[in-house]
CSV table of N, CA and C in Angstrom, one decimal:
chain,number,residue,atom,x,y,z
A,1,UNK,N,81.0,117.8,47.1
A,1,UNK,CA,81.9,117.8,48.3
A,1,UNK,C,81.1,117.2,49.4
A,2,UNK,N,81.8,116.4,50.2
A,2,UNK,CA,81.2,115.8,51.4
A,2,UNK,C,81.0,116.7,52.5
A,3,UNK,N,79.9,116.7,53.2
A,3,UNK,CA,79.7,117.5,54.4
A,3,UNK,C,80.4,116.9,55.6
A,4,UNK,N,81.4,117.6,56.0
A,4,UNK,CA,82.3,117.1,57.1
A,4,UNK,C,81.7,117.6,58.5
A,5,UNK,N,80.7,116.9,58.9
A,5,UNK,CA,80.0,117.3,60.2
A,5,UNK,C,80.2,116.3,61.2
A,6,UNK,N,80.6,116.7,62.4
A,6,UNK,CA,80.9,115.8,63.5
A,6,UNK,C,80.3,116.3,64.8
A,7,UNK,N,79.9,115.4,65.7
A,7,UNK,CA,79.4,115.8,67.0
A,7,UNK,C,80.4,115.2,68.0
A,8,UNK,N,80.9,116.1,68.9
A,8,UNK,CA,81.9,115.7,69.9
A,8,UNK,C,81.3,115.9,71.3
A,9,UNK,N,81.5,114.9,72.2
A,9,UNK,CA,81.1,114.9,73.6
A,9,UNK,C,82.4,115.1,74.4
A,10,UNK,N,82.3,115.9,75.4
A,10,UNK,CA,83.4,116.2,76.3
A,10,UNK,C,82.9,116.4,77.7
A,11,UNK,N,83.5,115.6,78.7
A,11,UNK,CA,83.1,115.8,80.1
A,11,UNK,C,83.8,117.1,80.5
A,12,UNK,N,82.9,118.0,81.1
A,12,UNK,CA,83.5,119.3,81.4
A,12,UNK,C,82.7,119.9,82.6
A,13,UNK,N,83.2,119.7,83.8
A,13,UNK,CA,82.5,120.3,85.0
A,13,UNK,C,82.6,121.9,84.9
A,14,UNK,N,81.7,122.5,85.5
A,14,UNK,CA,81.7,124.0,85.5
A,14,UNK,C,81.8,124.4,87.0
A,15,UNK,N,82.6,125.4,87.2
A,15,UNK,CA,82.9,125.9,88.6
A,15,UNK,C,82.3,127.3,88.7
A,16,UNK,N,81.6,127.5,89.8
A,16,UNK,CA,80.9,128.8,90.1
A,16,UNK,C,81.3,129.2,91.5
A,17,UNK,N,81.7,130.5,91.6
A,17,UNK,CA,82.1,131.1,92.9
A,17,UNK,C,81.0,131.9,93.3
A,18,UNK,N,80.5,131.6,94.5
A,18,UNK,CA,79.3,132.4,95.1
A,18,UNK,C,79.9,133.3,96.2
A,19,UNK,N,79.8,134.6,96.0
A,19,UNK,CA,80.2,135.5,97.0
A,19,UNK,C,79.2,135.6,98.1
A,20,UNK,N,79.7,135.7,99.3
A,20,UNK,CA,78.9,135.9,100.5
A,20,UNK,C,79.4,137.1,101.2
A,21,UNK,N,78.5,138.1,101.3
A,21,UNK,CA,79.0,139.4,102.0
A,21,UNK,C,79.2,139.2,103.5
A,22,UNK,N,78.8,138.1,104.0
A,22,UNK,CA,78.9,137.9,105.5
A,22,UNK,C,79.9,136.8,105.8
A,23,UNK,N,80.6,136.3,104.8
A,23,UNK,CA,81.6,135.2,105.1
A,23,UNK,C,82.4,134.9,103.8
A,24,UNK,N,83.2,133.9,103.9
A,24,UNK,CA,84.0,133.5,102.7
A,24,UNK,C,83.2,133.1,101.5
A,25,UNK,N,83.8,133.3,100.3
A,25,UNK,CA,83.1,132.9,99.1
A,25,UNK,C,83.1,131.3,99.1
A,26,UNK,N,82.1,130.8,98.4
A,26,UNK,CA,81.9,129.3,98.3
A,26,UNK,C,82.1,129.0,96.8
A,27,UNK,N,82.9,127.9,96.6
A,27,UNK,CA,83.1,127.4,95.2
A,27,UNK,C,82.3,126.1,95.1
A,28,UNK,N,81.4,126.1,94.0
A,28,UNK,CA,80.6,125.0,93.7
A,28,UNK,C,81.0,124.4,92.3
A,29,UNK,N,81.1,123.1,92.2
A,29,UNK,CA,81.5,122.5,90.9
A,29,UNK,C,80.3,121.7,90.5
A,30,UNK,N,79.8,121.9,89.2
A,30,UNK,CA,78.7,121.2,88.7
A,30,UNK,C,79.2,120.3,87.6
A,31,UNK,N,79.0,119.0,87.6
A,31,UNK,CA,79.4,118.1,86.6
A,31,UNK,C,78.5,118.3,85.3
A,32,UNK,N,79.1,118.1,84.1
A,32,UNK,CA,78.4,118.2,82.9
A,32,UNK,C,79.1,117.7,81.7
A,33,UNK,N,78.4,117.7,80.6
A,33,UNK,CA,78.9,117.3,79.3
A,33,UNK,C,78.7,118.4,78.3
A,34,UNK,N,79.8,118.7,77.5
A,34,UNK,CA,79.6,119.6,76.4
A,34,UNK,C,79.4,118.8,75.1
A,35,UNK,N,78.4,119.2,74.4
A,35,UNK,CA,78.1,118.7,73.1
A,35,UNK,C,78.5,119.7,72.1
A,36,UNK,N,79.5,119.5,71.3
A,36,UNK,CA,80.0,120.4,70.3
A,36,UNK,C,79.7,119.9,68.9
A,37,UNK,N,79.1,120.7,68.1
A,37,UNK,CA,78.8,120.4,66.7
A,37,UNK,C,79.9,121.1,65.8
A,38,UNK,N,80.6,120.3,65.0
A,38,UNK,CA,81.7,120.8,64.2
A,38,UNK,C,81.3,120.6,62.7
A,39,UNK,N,81.6,121.6,61.9
A,39,UNK,CA,81.5,121.4,60.5
A,39,UNK,C,82.8,121.9,59.8
A,40,UNK,N,83.4,121.0,59.0
A,40,UNK,CA,84.6,121.3,58.3
A,40,UNK,C,85.7,121.7,59.3
A,41,UNK,N,85.7,121.1,60.5
A,41,UNK,CA,86.8,121.3,61.5
A,41,UNK,C,86.5,122.5,62.4
A,42,UNK,N,85.4,123.2,62.2
A,42,UNK,CA,85.2,124.4,63.1
A,42,UNK,C,84.0,124.2,64.0
A,43,UNK,N,84.0,124.6,65.2
A,43,UNK,CA,82.9,124.5,66.1
A,43,UNK,C,81.8,125.5,65.7
A,44,UNK,N,80.6,125.0,65.4
A,44,UNK,CA,79.6,125.9,65.0
A,44,UNK,C,78.5,126.0,66.0
A,45,UNK,N,78.5,125.1,67.0
A,45,UNK,CA,77.5,125.2,68.1
A,45,UNK,C,78.0,124.4,69.3
A,46,UNK,N,77.8,124.9,70.5
A,46,UNK,CA,78.2,124.1,71.7
A,46,UNK,C,77.1,124.3,72.7
A,47,UNK,N,76.9,123.2,73.5
A,47,UNK,CA,75.9,123.2,74.5
A,47,UNK,C,76.4,122.5,75.7
A,48,UNK,N,76.3,123.0,76.9
A,48,UNK,CA,76.7,122.3,78.1
A,48,UNK,C,75.5,121.8,78.8
A,49,UNK,N,75.5,120.5,79.1
A,49,UNK,CA,74.4,119.8,79.8
A,49,UNK,C,74.8,119.4,81.2
A,50,UNK,N,74.1,119.8,82.2
A,50,UNK,CA,74.5,119.3,83.6
A,50,UNK,C,74.1,117.9,83.7
A,51,UNK,N,74.8,117.1,84.6
A,51,UNK,CA,74.4,115.7,84.9
A,51,UNK,C,74.3,115.6,86.4
A,52,UNK,N,73.7,114.5,86.8
A,52,UNK,CA,73.6,114.2,88.2
A,52,UNK,C,74.9,114.2,88.9
A,53,UNK,N,74.9,114.6,90.2
A,53,UNK,CA,76.2,114.8,90.9
A,53,UNK,C,76.9,113.5,91.2
A,54,UNK,N,76.1,112.5,91.6
A,54,UNK,CA,76.8,111.2,92.0
A,54,UNK,C,77.1,110.4,90.7
A,55,UNK,N,76.1,110.4,89.8
A,55,UNK,CA,76.2,109.7,88.5
A,55,UNK,C,75.1,110.2,87.6
A,56,UNK,N,75.3,110.1,86.3
A,56,UNK,CA,74.2,110.5,85.4
A,56,UNK,C,72.9,109.7,85.7
A,57,UNK,N,71.8,110.4,85.5
A,57,UNK,CA,70.5,109.8,85.8
A,57,UNK,C,69.9,109.4,84.4
A,58,UNK,N,68.7,108.7,84.4
A,58,UNK,CA,68.0,108.4,83.2
A,58,UNK,C,67.6,109.7,82.5
A,59,UNK,N,67.1,110.7,83.3
A,59,UNK,CA,66.8,112.0,82.7
A,59,UNK,C,68.0,112.6,82.0
A,60,UNK,N,69.1,112.5,82.6
A,60,UNK,CA,70.4,113.0,82.0
A,60,UNK,C,70.6,112.4,80.7
A,61,UNK,N,70.5,111.0,80.6
A,61,UNK,CA,70.7,110.2,79.4
A,61,UNK,C,69.7,110.7,78.3
A,62,UNK,N,68.4,110.8,78.7
A,62,UNK,CA,67.4,111.2,77.7
A,62,UNK,C,67.7,112.6,77.2
A,63,UNK,N,68.2,113.6,78.0
A,63,UNK,CA,68.5,114.9,77.6
A,63,UNK,C,69.7,114.9,76.6
A,64,UNK,N,70.7,114.1,76.9
A,64,UNK,CA,71.9,113.9,76.0
A,64,UNK,C,71.5,113.3,74.7
A,65,UNK,N,70.6,112.3,74.7
A,65,UNK,CA,70.2,111.7,73.4
A,65,UNK,C,69.4,112.7,72.6
A,66,UNK,N,68.6,113.5,73.2
A,66,UNK,CA,67.8,114.5,72.4
A,66,UNK,C,68.7,115.6,71.8
A,67,UNK,N,69.7,116.0,72.6
A,67,UNK,CA,70.7,117.0,72.1
A,67,UNK,C,71.5,116.4,70.9
A,68,UNK,N,71.9,115.2,71.1
A,68,UNK,CA,72.7,114.5,70.0
A,68,UNK,C,71.9,114.4,68.7
A,69,UNK,N,70.7,114.0,68.9
A,69,UNK,CA,69.8,113.9,67.7
A,69,UNK,C,69.7,115.2,67.0
A,70,UNK,N,69.5,116.3,67.8
A,70,UNK,CA,69.3,117.6,67.2
A,70,UNK,C,70.6,118.1,66.5
A,71,UNK,N,71.8,117.6,67.0
A,71,UNK,CA,73.0,118.1,66.5
A,71,UNK,C,73.3,117.4,65.2
């Protein structure tokens, strides 16, 4: 039987609400990429990697390559 293993990349920003007891809550959005490893159609591992806010950096690229190799 063939091992049906796939790696999927998905752009997925994360939103965090920071409560401030002295004022209104602040909402911050962090850009990132989800790396999902699937076997036989089921997600067996997922990791969210943050990326640079204006655009991905060389360090972001290197981190993504390392995670993809490990997956």
